[in-house]
């Protein structure tokens, strides 16, 4: 049995990565310091797994394989999406903005919510630079493109890819199309009303497009640069899906499967780096610092999470969560304030524990059997929806949220404070989630 | 100690108490309409007093680079955002200073440009101690890149500045301070300091000075008004006395009187009551700050 204290490094580390950017911003700016914090938090866990737990070595190897696969995929998506640039400008208005958000709602599941966010946010801001108030556009962008969009495939959001790495079939998340459509469709409709209101108000106050020189600037046709990356992206998706389906049959050991995934993702990332002109990456302000940060912080998450997940699988049923609706709200609430990737795994492991407490043996640790069990699949669906959707509730619920905020502020958009944004999210998202909870869970 | 004749008397008393003639004016630059009015009024005063001016442009670097909760991977984007905004702020500050210097040069007023990087309050207070008068636009927002408004800085300056502050609303008349001055006296130490520093500044010269007190009780107001009048007579001014009985808002009563006599400048002590007292009833200073259409000469 995993001792309770084994959960402490995980919880502490999640709190540290949430609070250190606020409390010690200069310290947190350097990736070296992030690595130091990760190492300090992971040290007790490493010691426990190596010397105090039966099977700890195997768990450590599996964790290492999952980490390497995870970072390789994120790195490949980051590289490929960083090589795609939308050049040109449109004049932003309800129709154009709706188009951007709708495209983003689909793209998020293909290139990841971070990739879709970084690809679309700058052209969207350029299109709206003539408008008096753009805050609402960016807020809904975070709701839809940076979060809700990522539900349909494991590539969409890191929590879902973690689930895939742990055995959830690649196409499993497609069954979440109905909640995906409900949430994103509703948000697009509400956004259109907001945007129309702002446009009418601007026209009424004499700040409409007709009065603004920037809005009368020649419209430059939108064109895609770095289009080869779409080919590499398709190849990457095919490779990941194939390895997910066949990996268990082709490779006996976890490390062999992980190695194959790393090789496959590296090939497409290398092709993207080689074939994409430097000017495209410069136009995207591409740099490796964000990816290094992700790799560093997630190293600590993976290591500290390992015994915590074991604890939850063993003890999960005693925590009182048994119904899909409870899992939806609990995983969502935690995803709002902590990164949604570890939160997803936490509650997925809890769900395993709940199913096994009912006398069902799901087999070796992992989520594959859970995703095909009649009760387990509903719990997993609830956790997936909660973690992905409610990552939008705060700036720290999901990685791309604060990225989009920073890019918007660079473009002189006045973004809401942390609590003002939370107020937006509570007012707009919670009623939609209440409907989702009642309809699907 | 030198004496300066003002009106019919001497102001040696004001100087003895350390209230010098204005020779250096600090103008806090920041692009708002009231900030522009502040520059206009300050330059008019500088010409009247033959003073030099310093334009202070502030880059609020601590607020721009303040820590914020970020998601995983967001730290690098935040750093890029900080650098972009800082660069824009520096460029804007340089632009304000260049514009300020060229205006002063066109008017033949000696000027210096000061750029400060740091918290607006600390930057203003540091420079204010080297200038006899500091001029700020009423709606000035020194944290414009991170905050939609900044009443905090203005109030903190008024509470802590060692020397007089001139708050200028956007609606200030173009002719500077006009010919009529209304001094509001409530018996407080702040009001006394404001009156005496104004008397010694040289701004009372050739102006028609009025003094008013406001109270619910007529007799109290009358006694206070006489005391204030005597203080000003001791320093060579001969103000016209007004005694206002106002059961409700002091600020409104003063405002009405100012309109009635055509005052172009209001002089008063700033935030004379404690912050605790202000919790229980609205401050006159704050009321006037929000509603005055003429510059306010304030000292705490």
XYZ file of C-alpha atoms in Angstrom, chain A:
441
model
C 0.000 0.000 0.000
C 1.233 3.458 -0.838
C 1.657 5.634 2.251
C -0.247 8.902 2.533
C 2.885 10.990 2.747
C 3.769 9.930 -0.813
C 1.063 12.331 -2.003
C 2.622 15.319 -0.254
C 5.433 16.042 -2.774
C 2.872 16.012 -5.611
C 0.461 18.401 -3.921
C 3.304 20.646 -2.757
C 4.831 20.765 -6.210
C 1.545 21.696 -7.877
C 1.079 24.514 -5.374
C 4.634 25.711 -5.950
C 4.290 25.884 -9.729
C 1.030 27.798 -9.299
C 2.366 30.320 -6.757
C 6.058 30.842 -7.559
C 5.423 32.866 -10.776
C 3.423 35.287 -8.621
C 5.559 35.359 -5.491
C 9.070 35.085 -6.927
C 8.743 36.159 -10.574
C 12.449 36.835 -11.191
C 13.378 33.481 -9.677
C 10.798 31.621 -11.749
C 11.889 33.254 -15.027
C 14.951 31.045 -15.249
C 14.429 27.462 -16.382
C 17.416 26.422 -14.292
C 15.509 27.428 -11.163
C 12.421 25.549 -12.313
C 14.612 22.439 -12.699
C 15.947 22.952 -9.189
C 12.421 23.130 -7.757
C 11.414 20.023 -9.729
C 14.464 18.156 -8.443
C 13.828 19.166 -4.835
C 10.189 18.092 -5.012
C 11.029 14.816 -6.755
C 13.920 13.773 -4.524
C 11.773 12.200 -1.766
C 9.668 10.434 -4.379
C 12.729 9.087 -6.149
C 14.100 7.789 -2.880
C 10.769 6.160 -2.021
C 10.456 4.435 -5.402
C 14.051 3.239 -5.507
C 14.458 2.032 -1.948
C 11.160 1.739 -0.184
C 8.631 0.324 -2.594
C 8.322 -3.102 -4.165
C 8.169 -2.656 -7.899
C 9.347 0.929 -7.493
C 12.042 0.527 -10.135
C 9.524 -0.662 -12.723
C 7.197 2.213 -11.842
C 10.066 4.655 -12.243
C 10.946 3.199 -15.666
C 7.316 3.359 -16.788
C 7.066 6.949 -15.557
C 10.241 7.815 -17.429
C 8.905 6.249 -20.632
C 5.610 8.125 -20.319
C 7.459 11.383 -19.680
C 9.741 10.998 -22.674
C 6.822 10.087 -24.983
C 4.775 12.992 -23.643
C 7.501 15.579 -24.088
C 8.437 14.211 -27.510
C 4.874 14.591 -28.723
C 4.451 18.063 -27.231
C 7.797 19.051 -28.702
C 6.803 17.774 -32.139
C 3.444 19.583 -32.036
C 5.210 22.734 -30.821
C 7.756 22.531 -33.638
C 5.221 21.778 -36.361
C 2.648 24.396 -35.286
C 5.475 26.894 -34.831
C 6.288 26.457 -38.507
C 2.828 27.462 -39.698
C 2.142 31.151 -40.063
C -0.993 32.973 -41.130
C 0.037 36.099 -42.982
C -2.323 38.821 -44.075
C -5.039 40.787 -42.424
C -8.759 40.965 -42.355
C -11.039 43.546 -40.809
C -12.336 42.047 -37.615
C -16.041 42.035 -36.928
C -18.604 39.510 -35.729
C -18.427 37.419 -38.885
C -14.653 37.298 -39.208
C -14.140 36.740 -35.484
C -16.721 33.965 -35.435
C -14.845 32.349 -38.291
C -11.552 32.484 -36.411
C -13.044 30.964 -33.289
C -14.923 28.267 -35.181
C -11.779 27.243 -37.076
C -9.889 27.264 -33.789
C -12.532 25.065 -32.180
C -11.681 22.336 -34.701
C -7.973 23.012 -35.087
C -7.394 22.655 -31.358
C -8.005 18.923 -31.541
C -5.591 18.511 -34.454
C -2.539 20.552 -33.489
C -3.225 20.971 -29.796
C -4.872 23.884 -28.040
C -1.520 25.616 -27.539
C -0.577 25.284 -31.205
C -3.987 26.483 -32.384
C -3.902 29.380 -29.917
C -0.455 30.611 -30.937
C -1.295 30.176 -34.653
C -4.547 32.125 -34.552
C -4.263 34.740 -31.806
C -1.949 37.181 -33.577
C -3.921 37.271 -36.880
C -7.102 37.677 -34.827
C -5.624 40.585 -32.858
C -4.368 42.202 -36.080
C -7.826 41.886 -37.590
C -9.330 43.658 -34.577
C -6.722 46.340 -33.987
C -9.090 49.063 -35.142
C -11.715 48.225 -32.534
C -12.197 50.070 -29.290
C -12.629 46.997 -27.125
C -11.180 43.618 -27.942
C -11.067 42.116 -24.458
C -14.174 40.005 -24.979
C -12.710 38.534 -28.190
C -9.620 37.322 -26.358
C -11.601 35.977 -23.399
C -13.825 33.880 -25.657
C -10.758 32.802 -27.607
C -9.333 31.382 -24.389
C -12.634 29.661 -23.618
C -12.979 28.063 -27.027
C -9.648 27.700 -28.834
C -7.350 27.352 -25.807
C -9.601 24.913 -23.952
C -12.914 23.616 -25.335
C -11.390 22.867 -28.726
C -9.020 20.219 -27.412
C -11.494 17.507 -26.435
C -11.746 15.380 -29.565
C -8.320 13.731 -29.888
C -5.402 12.973 -27.572
C -3.400 15.594 -29.448
C -5.839 18.286 -28.367
C -4.854 18.689 -24.769
C -2.030 17.263 -22.637
C -4.381 15.488 -20.203
C -5.888 13.483 -23.049
C -2.475 12.567 -24.374
C -1.509 11.372 -20.913
C -4.603 9.215 -21.001
C -3.581 7.885 -24.404
C -0.110 7.063 -23.096
C -1.747 5.139 -20.288
C -3.812 3.002 -22.598
C -6.884 4.981 -23.644
C -7.399 4.214 -27.372
C -6.576 7.042 -29.769
C -10.115 7.353 -31.135
C -11.805 6.991 -27.746
C -12.177 10.744 -27.232
C -14.241 11.046 -30.419
C -17.192 9.813 -28.380
C -17.024 13.157 -26.574
C -18.134 14.952 -29.749
C -21.564 15.728 -28.307
C -20.364 17.655 -25.222
C -17.654 19.229 -27.396
C -20.309 20.474 -29.823
C -22.628 21.665 -27.055
C -19.980 23.676 -25.220
C -18.245 25.155 -28.237
C -21.466 25.745 -30.148
C -23.012 27.572 -27.212
C -19.878 29.636 -26.659
C -19.729 30.602 -30.325
C -23.358 31.723 -30.203
C -22.878 33.724 -26.997
C -19.695 35.245 -28.381
C -21.490 36.384 -31.523
C -24.049 38.215 -29.411
C -21.286 39.885 -27.379
C -19.393 40.882 -30.499
C -22.490 42.235 -32.214
C -23.307 44.267 -29.113
C -19.807 45.772 -29.075
C -19.922 46.558 -32.750
C -23.307 48.254 -32.502
C -22.174 50.200 -29.447
C -19.005 51.342 -31.250
C -20.999 52.439 -34.296
C -23.417 54.318 -32.070
C -20.583 56.096 -30.225
C -18.834 57.025 -33.447
C -15.997 54.536 -32.973
C -17.079 52.140 -35.691
C -14.928 50.759 -38.467
C -15.913 53.560 -40.822
C -14.291 56.140 -38.546
C -11.020 54.316 -37.946
C -8.117 54.593 -40.374
C -6.787 51.149 -39.507
C -10.092 49.580 -40.501
C -9.887 51.263 -43.896
C -6.365 49.965 -44.556
C -6.183 47.612 -47.543
C -7.156 44.102 -46.648
C -4.301 41.703 -47.352
C -5.503 38.280 -48.359
C -4.913 35.672 -45.675
C -2.399 33.069 -46.752
C -0.730 30.170 -45.041
C 3.047 29.968 -44.879
C 4.841 26.785 -43.911
C 2.086 24.652 -45.450
C 4.355 21.577 -45.575
C 3.838 21.359 -41.855
C 0.279 20.230 -42.456
C 1.739 17.154 -44.150
C 4.068 16.509 -41.225
C 1.147 16.992 -38.876
C -0.937 14.415 -40.736
C 2.015 12.027 -40.608
C 2.453 12.624 -36.904
C -1.225 11.944 -36.189
C -1.131 8.754 -38.254
C 2.035 7.551 -36.533
C 0.724 8.234 -33.028
C -2.632 6.607 -33.782
C -0.938 3.574 -35.298
C 1.488 3.135 -32.430
C -1.355 3.527 -29.997
C -3.348 0.804 -31.669
C -0.537 -1.568 -32.515
C 2.016 -0.690 -29.863
C 0.906 -3.317 -27.429
C 1.236 -6.017 -30.067
C 4.478 -4.816 -31.624
C 6.424 -4.018 -28.474
C 6.662 -6.177 -25.401
C 8.168 -3.574 -23.117
C 7.029 -0.059 -22.297
C 10.412 1.401 -23.117
C 10.331 -0.089 -26.616
C 6.932 1.465 -27.299
C 8.129 4.781 -25.882
C 11.240 4.660 -28.028
C 9.173 4.039 -31.142
C 6.901 6.984 -30.305
C 9.871 9.234 -29.698
C 11.461 8.223 -32.979
C 8.258 8.754 -34.917
C 7.562 12.176 -33.406
C 11.201 13.205 -33.799
C 11.156 12.362 -37.511
C 8.254 14.699 -38.175
C 9.655 17.413 -35.927
C 12.992 17.185 -37.759
C 11.251 17.394 -41.134
C 9.412 20.499 -39.951
C 12.627 22.132 -38.726
C 14.444 21.324 -41.947
C 11.763 22.310 -44.429
C 10.314 25.436 -42.797
C 12.005 28.716 -43.796
C 13.528 30.642 -40.888
C 11.413 33.677 -41.769
C 8.234 31.748 -40.933
C 9.520 30.863 -37.480
C 10.658 34.430 -36.906
C 7.218 35.710 -37.868
C 5.798 33.344 -35.224
C 8.310 34.604 -32.610
C 9.328 30.960 -32.336
C 11.787 30.062 -29.601
C 12.587 27.004 -27.529
C 12.173 28.615 -24.113
C 8.486 27.642 -23.656
C 9.192 24.020 -24.591
C 12.167 23.844 -22.240
C 9.943 25.234 -19.496
C 7.263 22.625 -20.202
C 9.831 19.798 -20.199
C 11.344 21.023 -16.944
C 8.107 21.530 -15.046
C 6.526 18.307 -16.265
C 9.604 16.346 -15.172
C 8.685 17.254 -11.623
C 5.001 16.535 -12.243
C 5.613 13.075 -13.643
C 7.978 12.052 -10.882
C 5.963 13.399 -7.955
C 2.727 12.122 -9.477
C 3.789 8.464 -9.718
C 3.189 7.358 -6.108
C 0.258 9.759 -5.745
C -1.581 7.989 -8.559
C -0.883 4.610 -6.958
C -2.313 5.914 -3.713
C -5.456 7.097 -5.451
C -5.943 3.805 -7.284
C -5.654 1.968 -3.969
C -7.660 4.346 -1.806
C -9.784 6.240 -4.284
C -13.098 4.667 -3.404
C -12.845 5.894 0.177
C -12.776 9.528 -0.913
C -16.512 9.540 -1.581
C -16.614 10.206 -5.344
C -18.615 7.567 -7.175
C -20.821 9.239 -9.781
C -19.800 10.663 -13.170
C -21.323 14.015 -12.288
C -19.160 14.227 -9.165
C -16.054 13.376 -11.174
C -16.950 16.029 -13.746
C -17.197 18.808 -11.193
C -14.354 17.643 -8.937
C -11.830 17.212 -11.747
C -13.050 20.473 -13.244
C -12.749 22.414 -10.009
C -9.186 21.287 -9.490
C -8.307 21.827 -13.152
C -9.407 25.408 -12.758
C -6.618 26.241 -10.364
C -3.993 23.603 -11.082
C -2.722 22.484 -14.465
C -5.307 20.156 -15.994
C -2.854 17.429 -17.060
C -1.939 16.099 -13.612
C -5.505 16.730 -12.470
C -6.853 14.486 -15.214
C -4.537 11.649 -14.225
C -5.362 12.139 -10.572
C -9.072 11.705 -11.115
C -8.668 9.000 -13.736
C -6.693 7.015 -11.186
C -9.395 7.740 -8.641
C -11.948 6.401 -11.109
C -9.924 3.207 -11.459
C -9.950 2.861 -7.722
C -13.714 3.345 -7.601
C -14.352 0.691 -10.287
C -12.003 -1.802 -8.656
C -13.606 -1.191 -5.284
C -16.756 -2.591 -6.838
C -15.016 -5.913 -7.183
C -13.846 -5.525 -10.780
C -10.191 -6.198 -11.560
C -9.106 -3.883 -14.350
C -5.742 -5.496 -14.821
C -2.351 -3.819 -14.752
C -2.157 -0.181 -13.839
C -3.366 1.981 -16.692
C -6.484 3.450 -18.185
C -7.083 1.144 -21.167
C -9.372 -1.238 -19.299
C -11.096 1.668 -17.565
C -11.957 3.229 -20.895
C -13.748 0.078 -22.062
C -15.489 -0.800 -18.781
C -19.230 0.107 -18.772
C -18.975 2.227 -15.607
C -15.368 3.200 -16.023
C -15.856 4.786 -19.438
C -18.528 7.144 -18.076
C -16.264 8.149 -15.222
C -13.382 8.686 -17.623
C -15.603 10.720 -19.962
C -16.623 12.914 -17.043
C -13.012 13.403 -15.969
C -11.933 14.208 -19.540
C -14.675 16.780 -19.989
C -14.128 18.329 -16.564
C -10.363 18.603 -16.970
C -10.478 19.964 -20.522
C -13.433 22.336 -20.270
C -12.727 23.769 -16.846
C -9.122 24.466 -17.646
C -10.691 27.647 -19.023
C -11.868 28.873 -15.630
C -8.649 30.717 -14.720
C -5.448 31.856 -16.404
C -3.570 28.947 -14.836
C -6.007 26.133 -15.567
C -4.365 25.326 -18.872
C -1.025 26.262 -20.448
C -2.274 28.315 -23.434
C -4.481 30.591 -21.285
C -1.670 32.729 -19.913
C 0.159 32.502 -23.267
C -2.808 34.082 -25.050
C -3.128 36.690 -22.288
C 0.551 37.660 -22.624
C 0.348 37.905 -26.427
C -2.832 40.002 -26.184
C -1.167 42.384 -23.720
C 1.816 42.696 -26.055
C -0.722 43.936 -28.592
C -2.003 46.491 -26.055
C -5.234 44.672 -25.258
C -6.192 45.357 -21.645
C -6.879 41.918 -20.230
C -8.913 41.312 -17.079
C -7.099 40.679 -13.823
C -7.011 37.113 -12.501
C -10.234 37.517 -10.522
C -11.980 39.615 -13.163
C -11.298 36.843 -15.695
C -12.610 34.309 -13.176
C -15.788 36.384 -12.956
C -16.165 36.208 -16.750
C -15.654 32.445 -16.613
C -18.127 31.906 -13.791
C -20.779 34.021 -15.493
C -20.461 32.440 -18.930
C -19.037 28.960 -18.494
C -20.656 27.629 -15.324
C -24.232 27.735 -16.681
C -23.044 25.830 -19.769
C -21.248 23.280 -17.595
C -24.382 22.822 -15.499
C -26.226 21.877 -18.693
C -23.392 19.527 -19.747
C -23.428 17.919 -16.324
C -27.173 17.277 -16.463
C -27.341 16.170 -20.082
C -24.316 13.887 -20.234
C -23.489 12.863 -16.684
